């Protein structure tokens, strides 16, 4: 048996083995990306384990893009938002294929939550991490104007361009049936003007 001798360049060898990959920072809880799976906790013979099925669906759902799915059906997302009627920009009746006036029906006409896998309250609760009283945002996509200033002043302006944008869902209002969302920054984080994570729907201890 020979005595173990530590190499003289041990520190440099250790540094080379250490991974230089930085863990991606996120303001979203890990469980907020997990799909809801209707499977028993105990595996039935011939059926995938629950954890395997959850991971498979999570990866599958991450490959979906709502803008691409709508575009494949010939739907222009920018046309989904109602705009002010401007008679000066209306094309002549000879040039229109369908009708003189743009066709628009509000989303609530088609909105049906009968087959939703989670209630709005369950979606929001995904922001709660075990052992923490703070509720983090939940990841989502929202059809929002690219111009925030004009979008707040006049959301029906003809000049606005609407796109599906990554957001953090902060809260839900049961009376109006509306969600409060906040656009993510370039790093995919949900931060306030001071660069701090937005928690509990943006409500601070001071109210």
XYZ file of C-alpha atoms in Angstrom:
207
model
C 0.000 0.000 0.000
C 1.391 3.332 -1.016
C 0.679 6.603 0.724
C -1.786 8.859 -1.065
C -0.039 11.904 -2.457
C -2.022 14.992 -3.375
C -1.024 16.457 -6.768
C 0.702 19.800 -6.642
C -1.830 21.252 -9.090
C -4.834 19.842 -7.206
C -6.654 23.195 -7.066
C -6.403 23.760 -10.818
C -7.632 20.211 -11.512
C -10.599 20.756 -9.203
C -11.494 24.026 -10.943
C -11.501 22.298 -14.328
C -13.900 19.637 -13.063
C -16.283 22.180 -11.545
C -19.162 23.037 -13.825
C -19.101 26.558 -15.209
C -22.810 26.393 -16.063
C -24.818 28.910 -14.028
C -28.232 27.891 -12.804
C -30.954 29.912 -14.481
C -32.590 32.339 -12.087
C -36.375 32.212 -12.007
C -39.159 34.020 -10.171
C -41.569 31.132 -10.802
C -41.991 28.146 -8.467
C -40.978 24.746 -9.846
C -44.436 23.272 -9.277
C -46.074 25.989 -11.416
C -44.719 24.264 -14.544
C -46.062 20.818 -13.630
C -49.208 19.720 -15.490
C -52.169 18.231 -13.695
C -52.323 14.485 -14.285
C -55.343 12.344 -13.451
C -53.483 9.222 -12.373
C -53.528 7.234 -9.118
C -50.567 7.636 -6.795
C -49.978 3.878 -6.903
C -49.038 2.635 -10.362
C -51.325 0.175 -12.110
C -49.436 -2.638 -13.942
C -48.801 -1.621 -17.540
C -49.259 2.099 -16.801
C -46.551 4.756 -16.654
C -45.554 5.917 -13.166
C -47.166 9.209 -12.190
C -43.835 11.087 -12.094
C -42.928 9.864 -15.591
C -46.290 10.948 -17.030
C -46.040 14.386 -15.375
C -42.561 14.936 -16.810
C -43.591 13.762 -20.295
C -46.553 16.127 -20.388
C -44.497 19.001 -18.981
C -41.987 18.647 -21.816
C -44.782 18.257 -24.371
C -46.621 21.369 -23.212
C -43.396 23.404 -23.277
C -43.145 22.705 -27.018
C -46.541 24.315 -27.657
C -46.724 27.975 -28.668
C -50.154 29.600 -28.751
C -49.127 32.127 -31.427
C -47.922 29.322 -33.731
C -51.010 27.199 -33.041
C -53.334 30.092 -33.940
C -51.269 31.021 -37.010
C -51.493 27.425 -38.255
C -55.277 27.860 -38.275
C -55.004 31.122 -40.205
C -55.691 33.338 -37.189
C -53.853 36.648 -36.850
C -53.448 37.292 -33.116
C -53.185 41.033 -33.722
C -56.728 40.963 -35.135
C -58.194 39.418 -31.975
C -58.384 42.761 -30.197
C -61.222 45.210 -30.975
C -60.202 48.605 -32.402
C -61.826 51.980 -32.870
C -63.916 52.196 -36.022
C -62.193 54.497 -38.514
C -64.317 55.163 -41.645
C -61.383 56.829 -43.414
C -59.339 53.608 -43.401
C -62.126 51.275 -44.505
C -61.373 49.666 -47.900
C -63.891 49.967 -50.757
C -66.578 47.300 -50.792
C -65.128 45.918 -54.045
C -61.851 45.054 -52.258
C -63.374 43.286 -49.259
C -63.789 39.542 -49.475
C -66.181 38.989 -46.585
C -67.957 42.069 -45.315
C -67.558 45.824 -45.178
C -67.082 45.941 -41.408
C -64.508 43.901 -39.482
C -65.972 40.876 -37.728
C -65.504 40.912 -33.966
C -67.123 39.075 -31.096
C -65.931 39.370 -27.483
C -63.889 36.490 -26.094
C -66.402 35.794 -23.318
C -68.856 34.562 -25.961
C -66.536 31.620 -26.587
C -65.008 31.303 -23.129
C -65.923 27.990 -21.499
C -64.218 26.714 -18.366
C -66.221 23.487 -18.176
C -63.216 21.367 -19.196
C -60.501 23.381 -17.428
C -58.188 21.152 -15.397
C -57.845 23.792 -12.670
C -59.967 26.578 -11.242
C -58.515 30.135 -11.256
C -57.881 29.835 -7.519
C -55.938 26.597 -8.077
C -53.831 28.248 -10.783
C -52.931 31.126 -8.467
C -52.152 28.748 -5.592
C -49.382 27.192 -7.720
C -47.325 30.227 -6.706
C -47.204 29.022 -3.103
C -44.066 27.087 -2.230
C -43.953 24.634 0.695
C -42.797 26.348 3.866
C -43.237 29.871 2.493
C -46.027 32.386 3.101
C -45.129 34.441 0.009
C -47.013 33.709 -3.210
C -44.846 33.921 -6.316
C -46.145 34.684 -9.829
C -47.394 31.852 -12.035
C -46.015 31.681 -15.622
C -48.397 32.415 -18.474
C -48.952 34.026 -21.877
C -51.066 37.125 -22.440
C -52.135 38.981 -25.566
C -50.786 42.460 -24.804
C -49.809 45.594 -26.743
C -46.109 45.970 -27.482
C -46.370 49.690 -26.630
C -47.067 49.885 -22.886
C -47.655 53.644 -22.794
C -50.169 53.810 -25.638
C -51.633 50.491 -24.536
C -52.630 51.989 -21.187
C -53.865 55.252 -22.689
C -55.912 53.747 -25.510
C -55.999 49.928 -25.716
C -58.250 50.097 -28.830
C -55.912 52.325 -30.837
C -55.406 51.388 -34.494
C -51.660 52.010 -34.056
C -51.186 49.279 -31.459
C -49.689 45.881 -32.252
C -50.798 43.021 -30.008
C -48.600 39.968 -29.444
C -48.540 36.948 -27.127
C -46.088 37.907 -24.391
C -44.615 35.949 -21.478
C -46.082 37.173 -18.205
C -46.253 36.361 -14.543
C -49.815 35.955 -13.286
C -49.989 37.860 -10.006
C -53.611 37.704 -8.932
C -57.196 36.877 -9.875
C -60.378 38.895 -9.312
C -63.371 36.615 -8.876
C -65.931 39.413 -9.302
C -64.625 40.622 -12.680
C -63.207 37.220 -13.714
C -59.939 38.932 -14.683
C -56.281 38.119 -14.039
C -53.608 40.621 -13.037
C -50.423 39.971 -15.023
C -46.980 41.535 -15.286
C -44.676 41.285 -18.293
C -41.432 39.398 -17.756
C -38.154 41.177 -18.425
C -35.462 40.069 -20.890
C -34.249 37.448 -18.399
C -37.757 36.047 -17.926
C -38.065 37.528 -14.431
C -41.044 39.304 -12.860
C -39.562 42.344 -11.120
C -40.738 45.756 -9.964
C -39.139 49.098 -10.826
C -36.511 48.547 -8.127
C -35.596 45.105 -9.512
C -37.195 43.194 -6.633
C -39.342 40.077 -7.216
C -43.072 40.812 -7.181
C -44.800 38.692 -4.537
C -48.376 38.263 -3.298
C -49.929 40.020 -6.259
C -47.740 43.074 -5.792
C -49.279 43.943 -2.414
C -46.619 45.125 0.021
C -46.837 44.968 3.847
C -47.731 48.678 3.670
C -50.694 47.842 1.423
